[in-house]
Short mmCIF file of C-alpha atoms and ligand atoms in Angstrom, two decimals:
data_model
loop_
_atom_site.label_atom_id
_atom_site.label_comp_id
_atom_site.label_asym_id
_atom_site.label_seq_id
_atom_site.Cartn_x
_atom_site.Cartn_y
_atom_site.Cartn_z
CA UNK A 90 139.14 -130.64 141.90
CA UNK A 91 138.30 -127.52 143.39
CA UNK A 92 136.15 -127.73 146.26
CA UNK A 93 134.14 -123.81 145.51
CA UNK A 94 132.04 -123.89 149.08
CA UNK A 95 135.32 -124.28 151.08
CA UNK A 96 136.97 -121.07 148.58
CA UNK A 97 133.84 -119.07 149.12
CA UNK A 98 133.71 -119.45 152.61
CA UNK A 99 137.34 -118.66 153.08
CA UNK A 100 137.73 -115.91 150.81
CA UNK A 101 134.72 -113.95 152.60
CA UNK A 102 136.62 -113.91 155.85
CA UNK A 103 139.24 -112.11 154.24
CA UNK A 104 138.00 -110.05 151.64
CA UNK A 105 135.35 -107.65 151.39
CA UNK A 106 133.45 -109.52 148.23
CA UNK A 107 130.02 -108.27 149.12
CA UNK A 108 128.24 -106.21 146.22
CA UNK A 109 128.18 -102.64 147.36
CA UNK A 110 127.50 -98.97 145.68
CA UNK A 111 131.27 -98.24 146.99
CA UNK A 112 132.83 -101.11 144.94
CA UNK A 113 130.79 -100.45 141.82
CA UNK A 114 131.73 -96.72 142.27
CA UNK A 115 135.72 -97.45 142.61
CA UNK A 116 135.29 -99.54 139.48
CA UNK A 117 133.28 -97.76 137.12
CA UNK A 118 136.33 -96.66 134.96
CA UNK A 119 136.84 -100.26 134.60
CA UNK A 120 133.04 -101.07 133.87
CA UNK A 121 132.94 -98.09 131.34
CA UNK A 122 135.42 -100.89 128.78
CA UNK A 123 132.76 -104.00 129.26
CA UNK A 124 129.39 -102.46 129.88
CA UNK A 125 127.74 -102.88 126.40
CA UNK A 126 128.43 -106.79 127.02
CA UNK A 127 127.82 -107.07 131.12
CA UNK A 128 124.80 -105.88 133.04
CA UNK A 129 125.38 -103.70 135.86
CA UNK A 130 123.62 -106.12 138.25
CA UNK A 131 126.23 -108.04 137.05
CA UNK A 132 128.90 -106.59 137.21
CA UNK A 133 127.85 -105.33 140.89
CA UNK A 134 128.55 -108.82 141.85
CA UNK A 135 131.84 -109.01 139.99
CA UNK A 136 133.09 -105.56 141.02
CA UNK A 137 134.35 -106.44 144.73
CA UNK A 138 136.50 -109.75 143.53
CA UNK A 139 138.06 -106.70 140.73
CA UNK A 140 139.06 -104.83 143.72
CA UNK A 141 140.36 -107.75 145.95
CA UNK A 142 142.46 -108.88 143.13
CA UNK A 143 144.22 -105.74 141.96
CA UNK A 144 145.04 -104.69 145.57
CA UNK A 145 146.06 -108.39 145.99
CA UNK A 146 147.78 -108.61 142.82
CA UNK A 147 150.56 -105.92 144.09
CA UNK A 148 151.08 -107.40 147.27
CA UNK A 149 152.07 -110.38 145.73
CA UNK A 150 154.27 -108.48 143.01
CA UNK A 151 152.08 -110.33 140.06
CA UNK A 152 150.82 -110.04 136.87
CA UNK A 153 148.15 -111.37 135.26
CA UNK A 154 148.27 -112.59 131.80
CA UNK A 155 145.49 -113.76 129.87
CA UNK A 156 144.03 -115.04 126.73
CA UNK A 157 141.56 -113.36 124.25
CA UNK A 158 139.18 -115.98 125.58
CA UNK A 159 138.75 -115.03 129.02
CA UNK A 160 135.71 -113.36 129.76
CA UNK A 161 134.78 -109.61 129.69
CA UNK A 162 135.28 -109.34 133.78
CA UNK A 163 138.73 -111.11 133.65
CA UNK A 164 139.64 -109.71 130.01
CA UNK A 165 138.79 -105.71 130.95
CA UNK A 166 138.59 -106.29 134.97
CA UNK A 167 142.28 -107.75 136.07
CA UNK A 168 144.35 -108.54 133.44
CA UNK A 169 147.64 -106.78 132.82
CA UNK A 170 148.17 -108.08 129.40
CA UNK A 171 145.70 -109.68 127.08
CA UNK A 172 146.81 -111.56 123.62
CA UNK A 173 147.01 -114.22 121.59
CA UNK A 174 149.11 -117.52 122.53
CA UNK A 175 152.03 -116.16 120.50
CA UNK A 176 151.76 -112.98 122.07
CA UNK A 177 151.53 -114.48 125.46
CA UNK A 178 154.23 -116.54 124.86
CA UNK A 179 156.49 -113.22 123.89
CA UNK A 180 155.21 -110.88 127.48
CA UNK A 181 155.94 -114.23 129.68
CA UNK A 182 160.11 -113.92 127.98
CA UNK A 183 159.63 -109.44 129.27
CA UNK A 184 157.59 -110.25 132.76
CA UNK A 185 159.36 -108.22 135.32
CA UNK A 186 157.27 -109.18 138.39
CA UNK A 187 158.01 -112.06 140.65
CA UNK A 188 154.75 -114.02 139.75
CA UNK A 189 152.67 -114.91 136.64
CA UNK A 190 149.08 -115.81 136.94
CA UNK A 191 148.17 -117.99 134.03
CA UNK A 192 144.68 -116.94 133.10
CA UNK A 193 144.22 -119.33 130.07
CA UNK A 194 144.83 -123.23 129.78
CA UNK A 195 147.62 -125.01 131.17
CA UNK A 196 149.87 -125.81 128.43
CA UNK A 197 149.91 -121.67 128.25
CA UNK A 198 150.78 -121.55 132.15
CA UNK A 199 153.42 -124.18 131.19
CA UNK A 200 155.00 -122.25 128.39
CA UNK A 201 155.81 -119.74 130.91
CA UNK A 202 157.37 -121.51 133.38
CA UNK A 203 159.63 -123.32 130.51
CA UNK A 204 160.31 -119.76 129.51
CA UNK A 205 160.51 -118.38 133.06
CA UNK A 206 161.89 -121.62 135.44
CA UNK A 207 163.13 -118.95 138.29
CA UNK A 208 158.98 -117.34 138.42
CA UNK A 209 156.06 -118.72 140.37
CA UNK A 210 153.65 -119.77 137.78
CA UNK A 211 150.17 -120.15 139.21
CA UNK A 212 146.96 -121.57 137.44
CA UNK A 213 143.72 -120.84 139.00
CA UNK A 214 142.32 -124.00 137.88
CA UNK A 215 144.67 -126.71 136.58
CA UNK A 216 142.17 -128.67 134.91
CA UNK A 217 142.14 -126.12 132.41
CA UNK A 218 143.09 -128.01 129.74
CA UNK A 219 142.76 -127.99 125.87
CA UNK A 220 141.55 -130.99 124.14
CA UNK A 221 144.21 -130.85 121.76
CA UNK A 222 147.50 -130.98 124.24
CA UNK A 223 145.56 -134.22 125.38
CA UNK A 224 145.62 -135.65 122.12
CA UNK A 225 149.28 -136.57 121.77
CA UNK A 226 152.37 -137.25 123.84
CA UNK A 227 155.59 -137.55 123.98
CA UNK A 228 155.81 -140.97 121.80
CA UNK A 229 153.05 -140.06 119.26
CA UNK A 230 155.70 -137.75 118.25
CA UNK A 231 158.28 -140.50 117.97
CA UNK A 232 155.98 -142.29 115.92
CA UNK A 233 155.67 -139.81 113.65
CA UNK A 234 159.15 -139.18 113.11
CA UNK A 235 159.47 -143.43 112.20
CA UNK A 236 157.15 -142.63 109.44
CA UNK A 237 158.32 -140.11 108.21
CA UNK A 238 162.10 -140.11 108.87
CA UNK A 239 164.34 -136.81 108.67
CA UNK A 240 160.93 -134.79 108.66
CA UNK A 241 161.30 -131.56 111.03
CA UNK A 242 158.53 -131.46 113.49
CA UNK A 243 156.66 -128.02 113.93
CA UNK A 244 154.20 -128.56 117.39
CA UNK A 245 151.46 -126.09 117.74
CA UNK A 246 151.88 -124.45 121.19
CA UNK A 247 148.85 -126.27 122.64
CA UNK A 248 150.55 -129.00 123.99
CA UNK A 249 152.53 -130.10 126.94
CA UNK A 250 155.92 -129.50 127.97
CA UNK A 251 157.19 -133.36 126.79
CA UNK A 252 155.65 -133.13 123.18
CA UNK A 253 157.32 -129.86 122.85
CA UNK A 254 160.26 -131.15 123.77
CA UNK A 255 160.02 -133.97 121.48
CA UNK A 256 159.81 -131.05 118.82
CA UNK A 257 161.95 -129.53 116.93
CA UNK A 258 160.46 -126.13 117.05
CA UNK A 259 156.94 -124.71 117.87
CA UNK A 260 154.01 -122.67 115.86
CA UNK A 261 151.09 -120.85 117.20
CA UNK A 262 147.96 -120.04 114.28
CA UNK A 263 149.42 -116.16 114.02
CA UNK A 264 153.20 -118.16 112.28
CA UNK A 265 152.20 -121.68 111.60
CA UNK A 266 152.15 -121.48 107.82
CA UNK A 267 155.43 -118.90 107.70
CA UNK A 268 157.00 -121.50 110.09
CA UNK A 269 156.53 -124.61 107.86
CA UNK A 270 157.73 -122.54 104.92
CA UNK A 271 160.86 -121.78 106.66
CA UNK A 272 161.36 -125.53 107.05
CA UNK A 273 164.56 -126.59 104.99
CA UNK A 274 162.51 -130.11 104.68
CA UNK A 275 160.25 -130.84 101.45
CA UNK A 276 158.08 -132.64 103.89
CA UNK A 277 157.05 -131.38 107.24
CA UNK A 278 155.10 -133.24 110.33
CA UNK A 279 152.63 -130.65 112.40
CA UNK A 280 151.06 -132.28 115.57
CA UNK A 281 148.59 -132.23 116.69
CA UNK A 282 145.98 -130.64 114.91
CA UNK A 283 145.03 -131.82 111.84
CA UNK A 284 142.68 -128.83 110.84
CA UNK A 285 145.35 -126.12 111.01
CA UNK A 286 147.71 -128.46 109.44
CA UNK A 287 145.18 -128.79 106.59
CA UNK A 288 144.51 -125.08 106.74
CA UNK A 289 148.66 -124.67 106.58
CA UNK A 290 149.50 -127.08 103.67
CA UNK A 291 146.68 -125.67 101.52
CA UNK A 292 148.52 -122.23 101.68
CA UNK A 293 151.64 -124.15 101.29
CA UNK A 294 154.13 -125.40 99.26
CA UNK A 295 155.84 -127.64 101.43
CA UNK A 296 154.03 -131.57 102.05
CA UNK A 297 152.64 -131.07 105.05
CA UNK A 298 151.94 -134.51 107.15
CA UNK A 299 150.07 -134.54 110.31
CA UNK A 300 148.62 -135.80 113.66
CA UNK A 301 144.64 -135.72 114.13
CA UNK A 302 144.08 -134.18 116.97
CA UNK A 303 141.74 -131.52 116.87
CA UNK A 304 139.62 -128.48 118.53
CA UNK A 305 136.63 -129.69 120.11
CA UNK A 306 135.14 -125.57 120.19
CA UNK A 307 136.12 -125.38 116.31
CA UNK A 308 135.91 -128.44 114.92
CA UNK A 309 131.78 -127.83 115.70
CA UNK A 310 131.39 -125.57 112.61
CA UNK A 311 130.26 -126.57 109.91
CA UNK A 312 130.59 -124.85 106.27
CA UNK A 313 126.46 -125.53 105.79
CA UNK A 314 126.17 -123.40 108.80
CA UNK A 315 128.18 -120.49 107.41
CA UNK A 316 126.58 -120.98 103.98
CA UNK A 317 122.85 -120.79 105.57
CA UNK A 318 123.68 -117.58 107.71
CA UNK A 319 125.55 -115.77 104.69
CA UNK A 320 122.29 -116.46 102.52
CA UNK A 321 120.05 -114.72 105.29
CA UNK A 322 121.93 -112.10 105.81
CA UNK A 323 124.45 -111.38 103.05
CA UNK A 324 126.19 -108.52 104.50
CA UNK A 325 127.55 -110.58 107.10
CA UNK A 326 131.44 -110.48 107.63
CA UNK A 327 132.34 -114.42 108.68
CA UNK A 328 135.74 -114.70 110.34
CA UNK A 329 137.15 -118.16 111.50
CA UNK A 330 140.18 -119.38 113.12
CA UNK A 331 142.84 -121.62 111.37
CA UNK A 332 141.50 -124.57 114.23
CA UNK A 333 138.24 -125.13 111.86
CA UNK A 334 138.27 -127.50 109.54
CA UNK A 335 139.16 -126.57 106.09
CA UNK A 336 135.54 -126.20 104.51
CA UNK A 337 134.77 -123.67 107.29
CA UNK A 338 137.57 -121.50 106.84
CA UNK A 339 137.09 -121.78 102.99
CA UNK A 340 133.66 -119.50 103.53
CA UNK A 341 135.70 -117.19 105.64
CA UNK A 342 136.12 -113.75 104.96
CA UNK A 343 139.76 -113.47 106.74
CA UNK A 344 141.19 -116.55 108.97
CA UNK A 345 143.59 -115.88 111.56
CA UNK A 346 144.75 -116.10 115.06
CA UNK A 347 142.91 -114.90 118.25
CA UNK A 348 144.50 -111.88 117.93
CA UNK A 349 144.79 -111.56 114.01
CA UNK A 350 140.64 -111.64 114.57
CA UNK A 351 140.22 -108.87 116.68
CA UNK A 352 142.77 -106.65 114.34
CA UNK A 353 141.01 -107.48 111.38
CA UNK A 354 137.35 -106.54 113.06
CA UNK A 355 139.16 -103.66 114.13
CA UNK A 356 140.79 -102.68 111.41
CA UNK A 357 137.52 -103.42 109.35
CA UNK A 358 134.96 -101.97 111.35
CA UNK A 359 132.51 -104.22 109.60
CA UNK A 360 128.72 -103.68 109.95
CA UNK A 361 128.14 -106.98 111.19
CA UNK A 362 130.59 -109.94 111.82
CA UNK A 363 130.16 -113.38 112.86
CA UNK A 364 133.49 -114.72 115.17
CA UNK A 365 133.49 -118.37 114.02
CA UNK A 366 135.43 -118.86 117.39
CA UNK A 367 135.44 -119.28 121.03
CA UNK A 368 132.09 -117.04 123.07
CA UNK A 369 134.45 -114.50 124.79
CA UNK A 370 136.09 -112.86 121.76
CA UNK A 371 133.13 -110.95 120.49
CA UNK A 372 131.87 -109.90 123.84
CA UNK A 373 135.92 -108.66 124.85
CA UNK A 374 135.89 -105.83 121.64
CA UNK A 375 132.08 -105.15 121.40
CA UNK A 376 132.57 -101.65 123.25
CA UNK A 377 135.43 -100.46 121.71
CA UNK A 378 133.82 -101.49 118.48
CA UNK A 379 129.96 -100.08 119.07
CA UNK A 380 129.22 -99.83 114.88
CA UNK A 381 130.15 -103.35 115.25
CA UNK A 382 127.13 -105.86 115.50
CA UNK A 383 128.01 -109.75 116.73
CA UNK A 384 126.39 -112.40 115.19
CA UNK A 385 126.05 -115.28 116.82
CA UNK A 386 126.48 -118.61 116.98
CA UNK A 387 129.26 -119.20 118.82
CA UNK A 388 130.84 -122.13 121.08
CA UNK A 389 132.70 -121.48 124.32
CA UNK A 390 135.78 -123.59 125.39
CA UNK A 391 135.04 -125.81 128.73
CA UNK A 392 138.18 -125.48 129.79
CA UNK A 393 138.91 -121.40 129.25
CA UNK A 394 135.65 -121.50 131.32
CA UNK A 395 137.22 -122.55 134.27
CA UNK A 396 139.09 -119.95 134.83
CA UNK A 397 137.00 -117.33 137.20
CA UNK A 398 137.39 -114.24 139.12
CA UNK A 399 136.62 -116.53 142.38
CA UNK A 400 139.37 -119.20 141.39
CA UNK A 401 142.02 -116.15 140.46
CA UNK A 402 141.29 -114.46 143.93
CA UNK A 403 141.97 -117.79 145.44
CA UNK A 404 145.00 -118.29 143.40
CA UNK A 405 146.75 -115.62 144.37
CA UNK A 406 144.96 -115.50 148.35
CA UNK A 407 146.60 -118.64 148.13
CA UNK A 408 149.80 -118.97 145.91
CA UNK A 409 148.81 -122.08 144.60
CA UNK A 410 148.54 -123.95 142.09
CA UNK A 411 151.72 -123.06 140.76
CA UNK A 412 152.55 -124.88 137.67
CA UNK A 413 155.83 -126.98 137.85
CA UNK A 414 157.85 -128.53 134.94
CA UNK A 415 160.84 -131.18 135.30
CA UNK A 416 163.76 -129.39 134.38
CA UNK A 417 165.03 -131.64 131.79
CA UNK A 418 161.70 -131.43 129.70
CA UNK A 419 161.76 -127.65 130.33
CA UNK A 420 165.45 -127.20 128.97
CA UNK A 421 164.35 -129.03 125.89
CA UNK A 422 160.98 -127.41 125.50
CA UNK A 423 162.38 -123.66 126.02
CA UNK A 424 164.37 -124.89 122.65
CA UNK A 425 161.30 -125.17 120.57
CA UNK A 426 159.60 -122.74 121.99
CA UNK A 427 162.50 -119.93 121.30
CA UNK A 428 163.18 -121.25 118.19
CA UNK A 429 159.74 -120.35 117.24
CA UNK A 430 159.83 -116.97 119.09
CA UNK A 431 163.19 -115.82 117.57
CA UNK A 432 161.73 -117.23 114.25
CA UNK A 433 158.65 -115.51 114.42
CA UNK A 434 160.67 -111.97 115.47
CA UNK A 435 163.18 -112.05 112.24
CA UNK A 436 160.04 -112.87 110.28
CA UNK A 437 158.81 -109.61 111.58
CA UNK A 438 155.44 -111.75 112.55
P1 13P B 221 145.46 -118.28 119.49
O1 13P B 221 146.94 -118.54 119.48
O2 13P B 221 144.96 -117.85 118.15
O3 13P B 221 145.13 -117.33 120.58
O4 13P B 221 144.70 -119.65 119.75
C1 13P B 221 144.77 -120.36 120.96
C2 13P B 221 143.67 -121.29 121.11
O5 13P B 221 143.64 -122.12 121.97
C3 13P B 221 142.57 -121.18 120.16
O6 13P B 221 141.66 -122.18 120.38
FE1 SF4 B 222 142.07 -126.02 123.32
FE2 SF4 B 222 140.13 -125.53 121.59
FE3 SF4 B 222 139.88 -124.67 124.08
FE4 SF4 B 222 141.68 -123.52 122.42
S1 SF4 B 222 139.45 -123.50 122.24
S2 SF4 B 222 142.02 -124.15 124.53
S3 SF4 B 222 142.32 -125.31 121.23
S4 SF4 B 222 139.99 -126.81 123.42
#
């Protein structure tokens, strides 16, 4: 556990992190991308740990990758590439620079250091973690593959380094179905979550057998929700991820990954849309999308939330945590993990 009063004091000994006209002035190119979403009291505090991590960021010869659920300040303030897991998962294989800081969960800061052993991978908070790479290990794999013998295993990237090894090749939501399909197997097992295994096999023609895990953010939709907010406002665009459970996505107007979301609001420009989805997404493409309205609800991920400005300053002030994988898991793991990438690449996905 972080302990934030020690990090606060020590950081303000050696960075400048007080709000200040000059730091909102140097970032107001920066603020211009988020300010629809972030007040500018707001981001007055925020602007000073933007600086302090940028400058610090070259120093260190890092990059900063992070998911389409960090928040607005993170998404638009410091990272250097922002995607989906797949698409993460792709930049970590191209990173140039010396270091990676993980701004996501960890089994994403682990799929970089299994596809980059020789790079520092650093988390700013590794107990960022993802409620369904803690629903299976290593041996619930095993125990599928006794039940269902000479079954290939597909493993959705969010889980650990051993389960993935235990695989024999990965998925993230943007290939999962085009994955299975490429399975030479009748039958295929997908661990661990049973909602986009449901969501695969019913666009499927492959028997798709799974582990039930699942989402906690999506699994808390419900397809009476969707139905009640459609009926009030009809015009409403509803877009879900394939981690809902299969009555939710069924009211969906598109389903797809993090990043298939924001190309399809994009694409779309639709007068209003509701992201059935984690918090962050909607407020990361409201400016660029201003004849877009929002709707809400929406549920935000614990553990995506614990990834700050404060904790990446201190990450890379720091150099720590860095992420470490033994290197027999990793050798195995980078299998299933390429496998899916080079997959995904000659599927043109
Ligand atoms: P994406 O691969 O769609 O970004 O999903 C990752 C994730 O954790 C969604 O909950
Ligand atoms: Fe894991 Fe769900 Fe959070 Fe994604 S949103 S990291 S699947 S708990």
């Amino acid at each position: 556990m972080l302990d934030m009063d020690q990090i606060r004091t020590t950081l303000s000994e050696h960075y400048d992190l007080k709000p200040s006209q000059e730091m909102t002035d140097a970032t107001q190119d920066i603020y211009a991308t988020t300010s629809r979403v972030i007040n500018p009291a707001d981001w007055a505090l925020y602007a000073p740990y933007v600086v302090a991590i940028n400058a610090l960021k070259k120093e260190r010869n890092a990059v900063i990758l992070a998911h389409n659920y960090m928040t607005p300040e993170i998404y638009h303030g410091v990272a250097d590439f922002v995607g989906d897991s797949l698409q993460l998962a792709i930049k970590a294989t191209e990173v140039e620079e010396d270091v990676i800081v993980q701004c996501g969960v960890h089994f994403m800061a682990e799929t970089s250091k299994i596809l980059n052993p020789a790079k520092t991978v650093l988390i700013p908070d590794m107990d960022a973690g993802c409620s369904l790479a803690e629903s299976i290990t290593a041996k619930g794999v095993e125990e599928m593959r006794a039940k269902y013998p000479g079954a290939p295993v597909v493993t959705y990237v969010n889980t650990t380094a051993e389960v993935k090894a235990a695989s024999d090749i990965c998925c993230t939501s943007s290939n999962a179905l085009q994955i299975v399909n490429a399975m030479e197997s009748d039958t295929v097992i997908m661990t661990p979550d049973q909602y986009l295994a449901q969501n695969v096999a019913n666009e499927s023609h492959k028997k798709v057998v799974y582990w039930e895990g699942s989402c906690i953010v999506h699994e808390l939709y419900t397809p009476e929700d969707l139905r009640a907010y459609r009926e009030l406002d009809p015009e409403v665009k509803i877009i879900t991820h394939p981690e809902c459970p299969p009555a939710v996505v069924a009211e969906a107007d598109f389903s797809g990954s993090t990043s298939g979301i924001i190309k399809w609001v994009t694409d779309n420009k639709p007068a209003k849309a509701m992201l059935v989805t984690e918090c962050s997404m909607a407020s990361n493409i409201a400016d660029e999308l201003p004849e877009v309205d929002f709707a809400k609800p929406c549920n935000a991920c614990p553990y995506m939330k614990k990834i700050t400005l404060e904790k990446i300053l201190w990450s890379l002030h720091t150099m720590q945590d860095s992420v470490e994988v033994d290197l027999e898991v990793a050798e195995k793991a980078k299998l299933s993990v390429t496998k899916m990438i080079d997959l995904s690449k000659k599927l043109g996905l």
